[in-house]
Coordinates of C-alpha atoms in Angstrom, one line a residue:
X1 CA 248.7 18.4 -97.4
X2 CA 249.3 18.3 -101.2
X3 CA 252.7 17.4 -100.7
X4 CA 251.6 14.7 -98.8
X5 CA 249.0 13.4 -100.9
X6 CA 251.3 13.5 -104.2
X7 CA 254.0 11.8 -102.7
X8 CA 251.5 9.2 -101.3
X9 CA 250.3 8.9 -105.1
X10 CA 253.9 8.5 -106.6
X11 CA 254.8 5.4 -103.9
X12 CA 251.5 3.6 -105.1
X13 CA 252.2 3.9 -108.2
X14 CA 255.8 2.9 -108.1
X15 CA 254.3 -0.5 -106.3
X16 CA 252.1 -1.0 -109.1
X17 CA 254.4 -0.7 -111.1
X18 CA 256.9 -3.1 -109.5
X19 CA 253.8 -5.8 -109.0
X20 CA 253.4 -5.7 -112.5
X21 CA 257.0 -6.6 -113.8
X22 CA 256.8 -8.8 -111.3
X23 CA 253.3 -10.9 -112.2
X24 CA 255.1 -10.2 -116.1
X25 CA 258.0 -12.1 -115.5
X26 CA 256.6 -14.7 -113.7
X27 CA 254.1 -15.6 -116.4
X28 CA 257.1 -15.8 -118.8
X29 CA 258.6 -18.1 -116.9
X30 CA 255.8 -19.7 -116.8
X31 CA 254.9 -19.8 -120.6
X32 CA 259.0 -21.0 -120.8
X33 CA 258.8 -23.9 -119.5
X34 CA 255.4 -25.3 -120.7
X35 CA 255.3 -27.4 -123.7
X36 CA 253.8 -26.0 -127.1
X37 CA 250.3 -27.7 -127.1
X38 CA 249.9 -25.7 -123.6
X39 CA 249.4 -22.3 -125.5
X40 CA 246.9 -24.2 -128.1
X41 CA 244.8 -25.1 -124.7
X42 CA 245.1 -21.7 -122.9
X43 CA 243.4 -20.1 -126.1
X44 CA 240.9 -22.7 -126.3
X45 CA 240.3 -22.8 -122.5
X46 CA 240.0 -18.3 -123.0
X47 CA 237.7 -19.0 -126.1
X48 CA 235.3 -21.3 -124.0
X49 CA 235.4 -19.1 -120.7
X50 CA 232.0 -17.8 -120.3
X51 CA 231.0 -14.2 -118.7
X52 CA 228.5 -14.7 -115.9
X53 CA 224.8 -13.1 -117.8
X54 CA 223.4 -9.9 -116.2
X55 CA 220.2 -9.6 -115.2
X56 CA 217.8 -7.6 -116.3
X57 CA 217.7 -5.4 -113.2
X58 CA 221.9 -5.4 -113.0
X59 CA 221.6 -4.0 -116.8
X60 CA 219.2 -1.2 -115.4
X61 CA 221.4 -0.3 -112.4
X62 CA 224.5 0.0 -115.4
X63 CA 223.1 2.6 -117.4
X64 CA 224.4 5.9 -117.1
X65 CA 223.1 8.6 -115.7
X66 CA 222.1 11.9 -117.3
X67 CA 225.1 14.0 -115.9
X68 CA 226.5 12.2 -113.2
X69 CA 229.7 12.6 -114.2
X70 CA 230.0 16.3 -114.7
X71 CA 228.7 16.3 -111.0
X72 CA 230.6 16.6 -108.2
X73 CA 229.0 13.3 -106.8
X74 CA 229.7 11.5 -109.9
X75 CA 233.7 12.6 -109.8
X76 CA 233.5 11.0 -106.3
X77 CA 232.6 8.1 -107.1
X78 CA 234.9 8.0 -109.7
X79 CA 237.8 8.7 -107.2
X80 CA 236.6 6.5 -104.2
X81 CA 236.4 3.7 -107.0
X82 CA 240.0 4.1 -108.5
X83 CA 241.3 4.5 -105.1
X84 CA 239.6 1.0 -104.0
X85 CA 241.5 -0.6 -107.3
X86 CA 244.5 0.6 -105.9
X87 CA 244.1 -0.6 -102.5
X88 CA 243.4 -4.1 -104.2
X89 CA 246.4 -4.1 -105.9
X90 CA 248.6 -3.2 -103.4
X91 CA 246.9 -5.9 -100.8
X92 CA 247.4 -8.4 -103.6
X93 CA 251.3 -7.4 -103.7
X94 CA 251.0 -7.8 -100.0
X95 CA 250.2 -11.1 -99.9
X96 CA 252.3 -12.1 -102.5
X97 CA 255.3 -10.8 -100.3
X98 CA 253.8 -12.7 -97.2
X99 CA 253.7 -16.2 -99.1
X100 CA 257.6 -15.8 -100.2
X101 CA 258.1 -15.3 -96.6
X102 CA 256.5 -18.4 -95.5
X103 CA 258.2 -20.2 -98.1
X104 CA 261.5 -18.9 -96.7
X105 CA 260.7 -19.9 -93.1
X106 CA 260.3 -23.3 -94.5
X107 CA 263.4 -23.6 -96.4
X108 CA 265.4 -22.4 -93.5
X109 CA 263.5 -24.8 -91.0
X110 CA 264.6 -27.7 -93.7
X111 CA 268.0 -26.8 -93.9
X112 CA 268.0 -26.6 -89.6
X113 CA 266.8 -30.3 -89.9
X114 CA 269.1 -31.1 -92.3
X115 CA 272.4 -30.0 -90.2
X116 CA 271.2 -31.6 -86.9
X117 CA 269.8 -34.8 -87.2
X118 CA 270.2 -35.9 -83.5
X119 CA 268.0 -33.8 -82.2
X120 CA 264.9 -35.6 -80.4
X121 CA 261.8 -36.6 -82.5
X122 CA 258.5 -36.5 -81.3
X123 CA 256.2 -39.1 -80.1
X124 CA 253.9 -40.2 -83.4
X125 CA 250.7 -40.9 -82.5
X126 CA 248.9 -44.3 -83.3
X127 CA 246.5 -44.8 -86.0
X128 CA 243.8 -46.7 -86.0
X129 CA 245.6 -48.4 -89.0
X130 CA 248.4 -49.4 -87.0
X131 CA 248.8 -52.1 -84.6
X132 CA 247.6 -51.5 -81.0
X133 CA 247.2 -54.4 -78.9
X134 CA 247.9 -52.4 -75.4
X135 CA 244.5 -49.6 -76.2
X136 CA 241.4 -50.0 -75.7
X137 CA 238.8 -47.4 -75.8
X138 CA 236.3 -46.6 -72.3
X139 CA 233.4 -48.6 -73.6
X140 CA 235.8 -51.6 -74.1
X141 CA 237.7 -51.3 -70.9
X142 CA 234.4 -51.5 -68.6
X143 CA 233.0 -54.5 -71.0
X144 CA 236.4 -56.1 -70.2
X145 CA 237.8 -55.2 -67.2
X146 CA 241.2 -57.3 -67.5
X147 CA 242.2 -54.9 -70.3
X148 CA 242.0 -51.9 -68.9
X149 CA 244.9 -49.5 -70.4
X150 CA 246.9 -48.9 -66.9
X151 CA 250.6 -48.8 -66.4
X152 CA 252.0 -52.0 -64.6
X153 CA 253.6 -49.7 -61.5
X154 CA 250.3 -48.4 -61.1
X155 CA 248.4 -51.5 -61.1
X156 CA 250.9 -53.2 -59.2
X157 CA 250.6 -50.1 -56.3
X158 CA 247.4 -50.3 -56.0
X159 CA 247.0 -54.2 -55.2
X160 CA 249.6 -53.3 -52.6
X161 CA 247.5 -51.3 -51.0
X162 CA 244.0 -52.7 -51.6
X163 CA 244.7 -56.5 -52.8
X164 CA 241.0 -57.1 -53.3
X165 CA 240.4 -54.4 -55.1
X166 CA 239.0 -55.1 -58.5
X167 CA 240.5 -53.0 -61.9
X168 CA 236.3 -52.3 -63.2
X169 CA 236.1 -49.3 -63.9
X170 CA 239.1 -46.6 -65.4
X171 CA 237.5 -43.6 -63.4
X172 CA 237.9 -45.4 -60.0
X173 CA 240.9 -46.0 -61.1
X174 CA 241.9 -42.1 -61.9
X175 CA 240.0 -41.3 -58.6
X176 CA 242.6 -43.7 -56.6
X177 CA 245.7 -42.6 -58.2
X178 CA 244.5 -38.7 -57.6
X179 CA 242.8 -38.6 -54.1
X180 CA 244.5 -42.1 -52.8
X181 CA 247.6 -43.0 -53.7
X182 CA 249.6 -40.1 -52.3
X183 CA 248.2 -40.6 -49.1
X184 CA 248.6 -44.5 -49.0
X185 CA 252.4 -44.0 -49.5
X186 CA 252.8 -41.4 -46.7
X187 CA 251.1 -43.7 -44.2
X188 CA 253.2 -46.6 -45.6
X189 CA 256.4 -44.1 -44.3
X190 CA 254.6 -43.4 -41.1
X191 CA 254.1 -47.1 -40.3
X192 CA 250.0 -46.2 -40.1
X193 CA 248.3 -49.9 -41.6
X194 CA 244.8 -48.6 -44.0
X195 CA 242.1 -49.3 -42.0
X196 CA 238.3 -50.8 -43.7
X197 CA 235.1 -51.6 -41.7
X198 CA 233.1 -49.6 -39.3
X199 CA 235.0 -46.0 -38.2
X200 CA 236.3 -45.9 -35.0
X201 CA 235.8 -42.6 -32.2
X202 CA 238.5 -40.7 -33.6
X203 CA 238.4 -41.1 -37.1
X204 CA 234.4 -39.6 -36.2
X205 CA 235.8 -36.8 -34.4
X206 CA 238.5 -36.2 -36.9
X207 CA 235.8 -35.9 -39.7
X208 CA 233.7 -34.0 -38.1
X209 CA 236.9 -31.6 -37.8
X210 CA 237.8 -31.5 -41.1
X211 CA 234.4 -31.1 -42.1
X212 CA 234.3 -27.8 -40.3
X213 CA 237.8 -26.5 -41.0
X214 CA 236.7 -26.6 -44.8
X215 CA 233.2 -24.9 -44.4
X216 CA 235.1 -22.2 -42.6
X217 CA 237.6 -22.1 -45.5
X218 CA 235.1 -21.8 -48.3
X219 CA 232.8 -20.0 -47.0
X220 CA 230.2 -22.5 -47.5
X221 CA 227.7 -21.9 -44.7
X222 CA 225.8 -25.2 -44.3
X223 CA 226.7 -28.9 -44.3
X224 CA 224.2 -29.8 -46.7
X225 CA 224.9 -27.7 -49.2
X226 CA 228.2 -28.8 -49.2
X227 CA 227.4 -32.5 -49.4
X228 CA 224.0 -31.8 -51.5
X229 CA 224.6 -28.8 -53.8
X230 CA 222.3 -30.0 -56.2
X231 CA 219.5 -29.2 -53.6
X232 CA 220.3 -25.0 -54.1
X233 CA 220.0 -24.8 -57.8
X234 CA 220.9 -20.9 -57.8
X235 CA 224.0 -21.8 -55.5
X236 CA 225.2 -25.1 -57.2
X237 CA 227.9 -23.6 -59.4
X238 CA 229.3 -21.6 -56.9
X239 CA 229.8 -24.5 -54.3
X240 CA 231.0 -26.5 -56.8
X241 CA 233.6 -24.0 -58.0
X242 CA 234.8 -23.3 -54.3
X243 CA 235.0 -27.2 -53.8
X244 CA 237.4 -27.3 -56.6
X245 CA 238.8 -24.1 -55.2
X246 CA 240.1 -25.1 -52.1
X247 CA 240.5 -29.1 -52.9
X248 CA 237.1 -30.3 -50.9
X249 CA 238.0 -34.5 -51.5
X250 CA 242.0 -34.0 -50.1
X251 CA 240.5 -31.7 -46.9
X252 CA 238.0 -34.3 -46.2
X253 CA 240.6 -36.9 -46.2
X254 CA 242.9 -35.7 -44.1
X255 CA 244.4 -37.7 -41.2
X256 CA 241.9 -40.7 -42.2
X257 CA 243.7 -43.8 -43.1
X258 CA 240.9 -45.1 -45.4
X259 CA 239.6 -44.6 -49.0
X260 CA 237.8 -41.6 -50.2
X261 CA 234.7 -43.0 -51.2
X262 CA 234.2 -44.4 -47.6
X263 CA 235.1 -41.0 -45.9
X264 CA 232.8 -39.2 -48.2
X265 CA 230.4 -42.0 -47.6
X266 CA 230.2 -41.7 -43.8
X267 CA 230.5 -38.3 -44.0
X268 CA 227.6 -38.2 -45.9
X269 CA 225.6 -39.7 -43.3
X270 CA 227.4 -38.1 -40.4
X271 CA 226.5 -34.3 -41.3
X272 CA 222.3 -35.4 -42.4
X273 CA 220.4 -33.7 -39.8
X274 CA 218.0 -36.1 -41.3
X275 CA 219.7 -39.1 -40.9
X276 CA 219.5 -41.5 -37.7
X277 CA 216.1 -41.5 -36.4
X278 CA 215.2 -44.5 -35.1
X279 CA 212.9 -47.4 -36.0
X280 CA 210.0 -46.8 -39.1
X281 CA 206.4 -46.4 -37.5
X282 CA 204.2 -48.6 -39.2
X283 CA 202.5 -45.4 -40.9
X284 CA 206.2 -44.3 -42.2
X285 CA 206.1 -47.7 -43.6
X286 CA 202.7 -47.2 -45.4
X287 CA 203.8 -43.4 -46.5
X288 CA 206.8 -44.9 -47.8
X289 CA 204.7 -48.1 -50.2
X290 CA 202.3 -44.8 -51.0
X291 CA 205.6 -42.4 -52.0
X292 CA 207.2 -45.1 -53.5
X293 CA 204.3 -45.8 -56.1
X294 CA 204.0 -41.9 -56.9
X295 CA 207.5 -41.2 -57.7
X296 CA 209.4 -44.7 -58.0
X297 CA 213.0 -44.5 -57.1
X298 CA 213.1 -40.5 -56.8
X299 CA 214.5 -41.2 -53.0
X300 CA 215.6 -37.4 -53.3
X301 CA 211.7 -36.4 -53.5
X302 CA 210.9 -39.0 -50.7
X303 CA 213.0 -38.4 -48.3
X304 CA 212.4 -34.2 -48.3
X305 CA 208.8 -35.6 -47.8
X306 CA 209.0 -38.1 -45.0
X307 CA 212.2 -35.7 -43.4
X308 CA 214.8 -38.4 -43.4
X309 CA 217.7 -39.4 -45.6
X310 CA 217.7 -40.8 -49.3
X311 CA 220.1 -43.7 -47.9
X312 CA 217.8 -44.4 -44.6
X313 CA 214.5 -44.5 -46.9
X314 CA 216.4 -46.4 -49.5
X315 CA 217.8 -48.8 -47.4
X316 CA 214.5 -49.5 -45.2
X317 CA 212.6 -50.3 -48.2
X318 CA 214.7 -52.6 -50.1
X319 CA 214.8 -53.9 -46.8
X320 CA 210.7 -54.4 -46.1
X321 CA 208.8 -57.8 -47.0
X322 CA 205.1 -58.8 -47.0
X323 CA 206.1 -62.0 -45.1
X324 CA 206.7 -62.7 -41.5
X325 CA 207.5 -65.5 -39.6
X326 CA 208.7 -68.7 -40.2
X327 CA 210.4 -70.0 -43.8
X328 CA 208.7 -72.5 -45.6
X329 CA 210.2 -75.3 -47.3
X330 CA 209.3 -73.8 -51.3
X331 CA 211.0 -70.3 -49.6
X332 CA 214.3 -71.4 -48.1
X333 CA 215.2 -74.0 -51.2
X334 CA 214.9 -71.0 -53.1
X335 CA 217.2 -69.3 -51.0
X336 CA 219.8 -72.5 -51.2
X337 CA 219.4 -72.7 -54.9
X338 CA 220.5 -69.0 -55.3
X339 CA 223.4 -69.4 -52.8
X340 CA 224.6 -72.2 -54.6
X341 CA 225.0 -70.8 -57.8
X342 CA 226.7 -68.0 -56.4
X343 CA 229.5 -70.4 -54.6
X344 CA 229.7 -72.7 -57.5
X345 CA 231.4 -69.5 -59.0
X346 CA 234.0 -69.4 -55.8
X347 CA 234.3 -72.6 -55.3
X348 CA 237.5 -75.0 -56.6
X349 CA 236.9 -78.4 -58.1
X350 CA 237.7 -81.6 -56.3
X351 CA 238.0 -84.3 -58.5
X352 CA 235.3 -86.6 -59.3
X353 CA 231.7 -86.7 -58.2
X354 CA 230.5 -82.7 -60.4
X355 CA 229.8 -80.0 -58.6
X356 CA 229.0 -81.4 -55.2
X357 CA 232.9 -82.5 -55.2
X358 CA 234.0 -78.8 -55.5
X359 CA 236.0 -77.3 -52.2
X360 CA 235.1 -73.8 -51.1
X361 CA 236.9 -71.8 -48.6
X362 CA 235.5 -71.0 -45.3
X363 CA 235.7 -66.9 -45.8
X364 CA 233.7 -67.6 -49.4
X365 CA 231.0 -69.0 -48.0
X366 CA 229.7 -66.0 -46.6
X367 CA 231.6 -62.5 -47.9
X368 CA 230.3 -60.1 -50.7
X369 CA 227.7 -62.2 -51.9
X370 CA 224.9 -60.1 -53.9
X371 CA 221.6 -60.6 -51.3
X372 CA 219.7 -58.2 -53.1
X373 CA 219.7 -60.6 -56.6
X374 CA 219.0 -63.5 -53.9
X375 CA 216.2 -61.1 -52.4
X376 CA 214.8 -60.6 -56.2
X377 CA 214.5 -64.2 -56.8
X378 CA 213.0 -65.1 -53.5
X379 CA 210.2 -62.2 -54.1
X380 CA 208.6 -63.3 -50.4
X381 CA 211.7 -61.5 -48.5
X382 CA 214.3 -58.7 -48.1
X383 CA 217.8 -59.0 -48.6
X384 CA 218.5 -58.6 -45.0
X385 CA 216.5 -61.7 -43.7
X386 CA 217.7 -63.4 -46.3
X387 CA 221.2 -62.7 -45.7
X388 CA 220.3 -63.2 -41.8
X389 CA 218.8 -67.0 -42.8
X390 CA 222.2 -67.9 -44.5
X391 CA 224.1 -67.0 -41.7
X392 CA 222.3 -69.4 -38.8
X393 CA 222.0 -72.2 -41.8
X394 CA 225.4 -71.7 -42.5
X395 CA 226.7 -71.8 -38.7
X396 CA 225.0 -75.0 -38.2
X397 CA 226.6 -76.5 -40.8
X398 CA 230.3 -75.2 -40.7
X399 CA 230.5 -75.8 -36.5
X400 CA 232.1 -79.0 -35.7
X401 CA 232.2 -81.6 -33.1
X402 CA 228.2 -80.9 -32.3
X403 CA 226.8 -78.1 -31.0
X404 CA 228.2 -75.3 -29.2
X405 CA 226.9 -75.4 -25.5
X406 CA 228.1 -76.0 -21.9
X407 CA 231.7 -76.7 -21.9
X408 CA 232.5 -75.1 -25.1
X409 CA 230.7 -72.3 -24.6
X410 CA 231.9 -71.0 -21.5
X411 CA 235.4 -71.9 -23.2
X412 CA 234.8 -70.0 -26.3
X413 CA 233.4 -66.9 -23.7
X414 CA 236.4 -67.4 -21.6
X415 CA 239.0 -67.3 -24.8
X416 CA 237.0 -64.1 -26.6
X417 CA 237.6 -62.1 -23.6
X418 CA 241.4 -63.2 -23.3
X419 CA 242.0 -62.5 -26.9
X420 CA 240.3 -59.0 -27.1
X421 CA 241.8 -57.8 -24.1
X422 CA 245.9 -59.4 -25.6
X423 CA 244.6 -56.9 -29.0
X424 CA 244.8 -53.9 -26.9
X425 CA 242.6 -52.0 -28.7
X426 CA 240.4 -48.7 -27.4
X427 CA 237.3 -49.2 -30.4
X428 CA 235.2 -52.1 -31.4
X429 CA 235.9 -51.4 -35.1
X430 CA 239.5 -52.3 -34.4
X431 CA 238.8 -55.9 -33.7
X432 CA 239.7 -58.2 -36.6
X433 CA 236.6 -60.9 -36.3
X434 CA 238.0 -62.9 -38.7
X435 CA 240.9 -64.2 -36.5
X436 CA 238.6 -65.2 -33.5
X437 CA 236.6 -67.2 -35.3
X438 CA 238.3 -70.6 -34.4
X439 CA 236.9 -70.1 -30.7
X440 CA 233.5 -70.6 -31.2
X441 CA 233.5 -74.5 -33.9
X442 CA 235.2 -72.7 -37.0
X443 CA 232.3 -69.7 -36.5
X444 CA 231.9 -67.1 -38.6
X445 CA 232.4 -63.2 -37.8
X446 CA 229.0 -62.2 -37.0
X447 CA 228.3 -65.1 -35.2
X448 CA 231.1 -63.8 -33.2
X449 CA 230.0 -60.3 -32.4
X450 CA 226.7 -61.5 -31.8
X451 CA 228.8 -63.2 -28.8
X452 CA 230.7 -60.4 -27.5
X453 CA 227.3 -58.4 -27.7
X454 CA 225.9 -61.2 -25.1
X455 CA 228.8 -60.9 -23.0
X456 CA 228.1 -57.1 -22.7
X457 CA 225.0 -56.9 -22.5
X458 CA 224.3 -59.8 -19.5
X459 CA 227.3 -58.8 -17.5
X460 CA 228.2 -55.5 -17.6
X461 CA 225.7 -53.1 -15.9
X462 CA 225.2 -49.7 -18.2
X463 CA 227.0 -50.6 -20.8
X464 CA 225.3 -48.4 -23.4
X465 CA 226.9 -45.3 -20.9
X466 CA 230.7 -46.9 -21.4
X467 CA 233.4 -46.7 -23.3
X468 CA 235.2 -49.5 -25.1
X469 CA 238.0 -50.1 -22.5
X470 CA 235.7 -49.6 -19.4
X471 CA 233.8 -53.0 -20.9
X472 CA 236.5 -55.0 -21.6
X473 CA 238.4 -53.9 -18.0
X474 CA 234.4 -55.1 -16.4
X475 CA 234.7 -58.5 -18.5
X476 CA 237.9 -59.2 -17.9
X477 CA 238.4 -58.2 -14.0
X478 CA 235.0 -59.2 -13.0
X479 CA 233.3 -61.9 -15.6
X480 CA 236.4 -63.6 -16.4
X481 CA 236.9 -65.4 -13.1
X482 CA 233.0 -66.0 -12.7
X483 CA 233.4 -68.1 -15.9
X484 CA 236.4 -69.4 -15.1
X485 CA 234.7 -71.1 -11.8
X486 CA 231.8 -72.1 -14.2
X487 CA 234.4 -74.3 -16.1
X488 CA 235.5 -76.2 -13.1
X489 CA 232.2 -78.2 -12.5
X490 CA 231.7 -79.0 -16.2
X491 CA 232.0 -82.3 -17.4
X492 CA 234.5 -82.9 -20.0
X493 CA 232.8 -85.2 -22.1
X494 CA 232.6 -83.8 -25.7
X495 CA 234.3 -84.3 -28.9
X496 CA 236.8 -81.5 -29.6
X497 CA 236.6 -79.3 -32.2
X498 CA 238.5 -80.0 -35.5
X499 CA 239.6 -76.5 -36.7
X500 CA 238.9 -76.6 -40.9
X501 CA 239.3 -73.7 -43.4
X502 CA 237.8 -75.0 -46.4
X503 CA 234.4 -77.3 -47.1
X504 CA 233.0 -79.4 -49.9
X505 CA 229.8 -78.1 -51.1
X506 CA 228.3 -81.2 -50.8
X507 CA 228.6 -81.1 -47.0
X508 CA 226.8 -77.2 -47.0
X509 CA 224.0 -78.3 -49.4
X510 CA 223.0 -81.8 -48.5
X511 CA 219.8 -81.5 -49.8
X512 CA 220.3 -80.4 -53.0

């Protein structure tokens, strides 16, 4: 042990004394290559240095002690003290030796540079200094949504899949390219077209499938905590974490032809024990008015306390009105004054004569427009009857040739069933309404439905126990040549219908 210890004492002192050449020769240098007034300055700068004061106490803990250090203690702290100067020292030496490594590394990394210059450089960033026309940050991009930073192939995909589709918001955006787009171009090699409007039977049955399939993947043991984690507080992180897990938005997606945000829309609704249950009593409505004041738009905390869903509340109420009955004259010129300034937006102009010269197209006149602002400014009635008044003013006006009856009705009945039957289709919600609508005076699609609904209703016995194909096989071998006899003893004595596609507004809003 005291070989050890001695030989440990002569290697720190043979560092010390290497250090100290060392910190020697580079003040030398040092002194060497400054200019004489620097040594003038160095004594003036040591002449003004200043020793930090002591305290009075930090005097007091100074003073020697009586005999300390002929005590054993005192020698130890003697030694402990001399050995942590020479730790010091050697630490300092260490990262002395450390820095000239670093300063090596570089020199060598330099010199690599140096001998290949083609080698790749990096991607510099942009400052905000620089020019940057093409980036824009999030709160600009939804202010102005024709700016928004995507890539051109992107963009350019995505209006070849959804051509209405509207570049509003970057995180829709993300949420297409992630969840959509790899499924749009696999049913664009399969032939399969995207499909939009109500769901057919299968596409049901195959959500309802995939629905299950993942719960028994997961683990998760309920529909509604799978669709309404936020309802388990102490189980929301896990669900969420075993959503993420096993990819919950591509499993629910699966086989369905449509976007996302509708499949997790309908599946919403689908898997809500709470959902579809018939008509509002008229004290549901009057619990609602009562909820609705306590806790505003909380439709979470109303619908676990009338036991159906947020969307069925919701939707009932922005749907309920004080008035009934007929429209008065103040009432619907409201309602035409709101349209208006809606279509003057759509609408292209025509030359002279303002605004009443302007030429809209038939599909504007009814699509997308925002009923609940209409509903707002009306304040006597819900967006739904408003929406439902538009549609018989606007098929009065749009039908041509005068009114649709005798004759032309049984013709337009006689062509709807000929046409639906060429489609070949086995669901309602595969019927494109929107290319039948020359058959009834240039009609619009829910005028048309409202037809077919007739037809099935009046003609075909138990229709609400049928399928699809079983009513259209009744109308076709059965009510089709029972109109077709009606047509005989008709008079043909009415103007023919002139098929249009577009309108001036001045012939839709006479009046105003």
């Amino acid at each position: 042990m005291a070989g050890e210890n001695l030989l440990e004492v002569t290697v720190m002192e043979e560092e010390l004394v290497f250090h100290k050449k060392k910190k020697n020769k580079s003040k030398k240098q040092l002194l060497e290559a400054m200019p004489e007034t620097t040594t003038t300055e160095v004594d003036s700068h040591k002449k003004h240095k200043h020793k930090k004061k002591k305290t009075k106490s930090e005097k007091d803990d100074c003073r020697p002690v009586k005999g300390q250090c002929g005590t054993r203690e005192g020698q130890n702290k003697k030694k402990r003290k001399r050995n942590a100067e020479n730790v010091s020292v050697t630490q300092e030496g260490a990262d002395d030796a450390a820095a000239l490594e670093r300063e090596v590394k570089k020199k060598k990394k330099k010199k690599r540079r140096i001998e290949e210059p083609d080698r790749p450089v990096a991607k510099v960033r942009k400052t905000p200094t620089q020019p940057a026309a093409d980036t824009h940050s999030p709160t600009d991009a939804q202010l102005h949504p024709d700016v928004l930073d995507i890539d051109d192939a992107i963009r350019k995909e995505i209006k070849e899949f959804l051509p209405q589709y509207e570049f509003t918001n970057i995180e829709d955006v993300k949420n297409i390219v992630r969840y959509d787009l790899p499924r749009y171009r696999m049913y664009k090699k399969q032939g399969i077209p995207l499909r939009t409007g109500w769901f057919s039977t299968a596409e049901n049955e195959r959500l309802k499938q995939n629905v299950k399939d993942f719960l028994a993947l997961s683990g998760i043991d309920s529909e509604l905590k799978l669709f309404r984690p936020t309802r388990f507080p102490d189980e929301n992180e896990t669900i969420l974490r075993l959503k993420m897990r096993f990819n919950f938005l591509r499993c629910l997606c699966a086989g369905i032809p449509r976007s996302w945000n509708s499949i997790l829309n309908r599946a919403r609704r689908m898997c809500n024990s709470k959902n579809y249950k018939g008509r509002f009593t008229e004290d549901e409505d009057k619990y609602l008015k009562d909820l609705y004041r306590q806790h505003g738009s909380n439709w979470t905390a109303i619908s676990d306390k009338m036991g159906r869903s947020c969307s069925a509340v919701r939707n009932h109420f922005h749907g309920m009105s004080e008035a009934h009955g007929a429209w008065s004259e103040a009432e619907f010129k409201v309602l035409l004054t709101c349209v208006h300034q809606q279509l003057l937006e759509r609408a292209e102009p025509g030359g002279e004569g303002g605004d009443r010269s302007a030429v809209i197209q038939k599909k504007d006149l009814h699509k997308k427009l925002a009923w609940r602002r209409v509903a707002e400014q009306v304040q006597t009635r819900s967006s739904l009857k408003c929406r439902a008044k538009w549609m018989s003013y606007l098929m009065g006006k749009m039908k041509t040739g005068g009114k649709i009856y005798g004759r032309k009705s049984i013709e337009g009945h006689i062509q709807l069933i000929k046409e639906i039957k060429e489609m070949d289709v086995k669901e309602s919600a595969d019927i494109v309404w929107e290319d039948l609508t020359h058959l009834f005076g240039n009609s619009i699609p829910a005028y048309l439905q409202m037809k077919f609904m007739q037809l099935k209703v009046t003609n075909v016995p138990d229709s609400n126990r049928k399928s699809f194909c079983d009513i259209i096989d009744w109308l076709y071998e059965i009510t089709l040549p029972m109109l077709e006899e009606e047509l005989k003893d008709c008079e043909d004595d009415e103007e023919p219908t002139e098929q249009r596609d577009s309108y001036k507004l001045s012939e839709i809003f006479p009046i105003l």
